[in-house]
Structures are given as structure tokens and as C-alpha cells.
Amino acid sequence: NTGNKMCKVTLGIDGIQDDFDNVLEDIQNYIDGGLTTFSIKPNNNHHYDSIFWNKLRQNIPASVLRECHFIIPIVAPPLPSEDGSSSSSSSSNGASSSSIRETILDRLSIMGREQFDTLQLECEYS
């Protein structure tokens, strides 16, 4: 007996600009093919992100979106250590838990959601 084994395939969508229709068509094709886990990297332009998430909700039925799993990567600067110094030489200030919380709340607002399926914190070190 091998038990229940599962393989989750995650499709990465990186830096969506203004080609929303093609991206949404691709997402729908993946969903139709049974691939429903997406890692959608936020764009540096909140306007584009807002448009994308609005179009996603308009073009893909809510019942289908409920079956999808969205992983949202957020880049977080290193948190300061207990002595106040940053654990990375690339950031003298480090991050605070409140700045990370603000980033998360901002992402939720842009997505029009109350919670994430998965939040992936990406820390950069030099």
C-alpha cells in the first residue's frame, strides 16, 4: 500500500503588465486542464495588479476560483535581530512586523480577498 500521494504543480505568473486577456485565457486553459495552483508574483505597479485581479474575478466564475489555490510571494527585507542590527548587510534598517503586515494587507486589498490561500515570504540576502 503506497498510501495517498499527491503531486502539486504550481504555475508561476511573473510581473503581469497589460496583456491581461492572454494571461486570463492561459489561466482558464490551465484550469480546464486540471491545473489549479498558481503562484502570482505581484507587479511593482499596484494599478496593474488591481486591474488583473478585477479581470480575473470578472472572467472566471467564482465557483471555479474557489477550486483554485493562489500562492502570493512577498519579498520581505530581513527582520532586525534582537540587538537591533539587521541580519543582512543589504538592509541597514531591516523590516518590522508592522511593515510586513502592511504589505500583506495591501496585497489582500488589491486581490479583493479577505485571506490568502498561501503566503510565501521571500527573503533576500546579499
GROMACS .gro file of C-alpha atoms in nm:
model
  126
    1ASN     CA    1   0.000   0.000   0.000
    2THR     CA    2   0.158   0.327  -0.111
    3GLY     CA    3  -0.095   0.549   0.064
    4ASN     CA    4  -0.224   0.872  -0.078
    5LYS     CA    5   0.050   1.054  -0.260
    6MET     CA    6  -0.004   1.387  -0.421
    7CYS     CA    7   0.199   1.598  -0.656
    8LYS     CA    8   0.110   1.966  -0.670
    9VAL     CA    9   0.210   2.152  -0.984
   10THR     CA   10   0.243   2.526  -0.936
   11LEU     CA   11   0.230   2.756  -1.236
   12GLY     CA   12   0.426   3.076  -1.188
   13ILE     CA   13   0.293   3.401  -1.330
   14ASP     CA   14   0.550   3.675  -1.306
   15GLY     CA   15   0.510   4.051  -1.341
   16ILE     CA   16   0.186   4.081  -1.539
   17GLN     CA   17   0.182   4.409  -1.729
   18ASP     CA   18  -0.112   4.488  -1.956
   19ASP     CA   19  -0.169   4.170  -2.159
   20PHE     CA   20  -0.447   4.063  -1.923
   21ASP     CA   21  -0.667   3.893  -2.181
   22ASN     CA   22  -0.395   3.649  -2.290
   23VAL     CA   23  -0.291   3.578  -1.931
   24LEU     CA   24  -0.653   3.515  -1.828
   25GLU     CA   25  -0.707   3.291  -2.130
   26ASP     CA   26  -0.396   3.092  -2.034
   27ILE     CA   27  -0.514   3.063  -1.673
   28GLN     CA   28  -0.855   2.940  -1.791
   29ASN     CA   29  -0.687   2.683  -2.019
   30TYR     CA   30  -0.475   2.557  -1.729
   31ILE     CA   31  -0.782   2.534  -1.506
   32ASP     CA   32  -0.968   2.345  -1.780
   33GLY     CA   33  -0.670   2.108  -1.794
   34GLY     CA   34  -0.691   2.044  -1.420
   35LEU     CA   35  -0.401   2.265  -1.311
   36THR     CA   36  -0.536   2.494  -1.042
   37THR     CA   37  -0.240   2.612  -0.833
   38PHE     CA   38  -0.087   2.943  -0.934
   39SER     CA   39   0.199   3.146  -0.790
   40ILE     CA   40   0.125   3.502  -0.896
   41LYS     CA   41   0.414   3.738  -0.835
   42PRO     CA   42   0.295   4.091  -0.760
   43ASN     CA   43   0.377   4.363  -1.007
   44ASN     CA   44   0.556   4.675  -0.887
   45ASN     CA   45   0.262   4.874  -1.021
   46HIS     CA   46  -0.041   4.834  -0.793
   47HIS     CA   47  -0.266   4.968  -1.069
   48TYR     CA   48  -0.184   4.670  -1.295
   49ASP     CA   49  -0.227   4.428  -1.007
   50SER     CA   50  -0.571   4.571  -0.924
   51ILE     CA   51  -0.682   4.552  -1.286
   52PHE     CA   52  -0.558   4.193  -1.315
   53TRP     CA   53  -0.740   4.068  -1.003
   54ASN     CA   54  -1.060   4.253  -1.103
   55LYS     CA   55  -1.049   4.099  -1.451
   56LEU     CA   56  -0.975   3.757  -1.303
   57ARG     CA   57  -1.287   3.779  -1.084
   58GLN     CA   58  -1.495   3.909  -1.377
   59ASN     CA   59  -1.386   3.647  -1.629
   60ILE     CA   60  -1.359   3.329  -1.424
   61PRO     CA   61  -1.666   3.215  -1.230
   62ALA     CA   62  -1.642   3.237  -0.851
   63SER     CA   63  -1.723   2.865  -0.824
   64VAL     CA   64  -1.414   2.789  -1.037
   65LEU     CA   65  -1.191   3.033  -0.849
   66ARG     CA   66  -1.288   2.868  -0.520
   67GLU     CA   67  -1.128   2.548  -0.653
   68CYS     CA   68  -0.804   2.732  -0.735
   69HIS     CA   69  -0.512   2.778  -0.500
   70PHE     CA   70  -0.320   3.106  -0.523
   71ILE     CA   71   0.028   3.139  -0.377
   72ILE     CA   72   0.131   3.500  -0.329
   73PRO     CA   73   0.506   3.560  -0.293
   74ILE     CA   74   0.600   3.872  -0.098
   75VAL     CA   75   0.959   3.990  -0.071
   76ALA     CA   76   1.038   4.078   0.288
   77PRO     CA   77   1.353   4.254   0.399
   78PRO     CA   78   1.532   4.073   0.682
   79LEU     CA   79   1.396   4.137   1.030
   80PRO     CA   80   1.637   4.306   1.270
   81SER     CA   81   1.800   4.081   1.526
   82GLU     CA   82   1.734   4.121   1.897
   83ASP     CA   83   2.022   4.371   1.929
   84GLY     CA   84   1.862   4.587   1.657
   85SER     CA   85   2.107   4.504   1.381
   86SER     CA   86   1.992   4.361   1.052
   87SER     CA   87   2.084   4.003   0.966
   88SER     CA   88   2.176   4.118   0.615
   89SER     CA   89   2.429   4.376   0.508
   90SER     CA   90   2.197   4.489   0.228
   91SER     CA   91   1.948   4.644   0.467
   92SER     CA   92   2.051   4.872   0.749
   93ASN     CA   93   1.700   4.915   0.887
   94GLY     CA   94   1.555   4.569   0.838
   95ALA     CA   95   1.182   4.514   0.837
   96SER     CA   96   0.934   4.542   1.115
   97SER     CA   97   0.646   4.309   1.169
   98SER     CA   98   0.415   4.606   1.108
   99SER     CA   99   0.571   4.679   0.766
  100ILE     CA  100   0.527   4.314   0.666
  101ARG     CA  101   0.169   4.325   0.795
  102GLU     CA  102   0.104   4.641   0.588
  103THR     CA  103   0.240   4.469   0.278
  104ILE     CA  104   0.015   4.169   0.338
  105LEU     CA  105  -0.293   4.387   0.394
  106ASP     CA  106  -0.210   4.581   0.078
  107ARG     CA  107  -0.192   4.255  -0.123
  108LEU     CA  108  -0.527   4.140   0.017
  109SER     CA  109  -0.687   4.473  -0.075
  110ILE     CA  110  -0.553   4.457  -0.431
  111MET     CA  111  -0.675   4.099  -0.470
  112GLY     CA  112  -1.018   4.181  -0.327
  113ARG     CA  113  -0.984   3.898  -0.076
  114GLU     CA  114  -1.005   3.857   0.299
  115GLN     CA  115  -0.737   3.588   0.323
  116PHE     CA  116  -0.458   3.423   0.125
  117ASP     CA  117  -0.452   3.058   0.028
  118THR     CA  118  -0.075   3.058   0.078
  119LEU     CA  119   0.160   3.343   0.155
  120GLN     CA  120   0.520   3.285   0.056
  121LEU     CA  121   0.769   3.521   0.221
  122GLU     CA  122   1.083   3.556   0.013
  123CYS     CA  123   1.383   3.697   0.198
  124GLU     CA  124   1.669   3.848   0.004
  125TYR     CA  125   2.023   3.823   0.134
  126SER     CA  126   2.339   3.957  -0.020
   0.00000   0.00000   0.00000
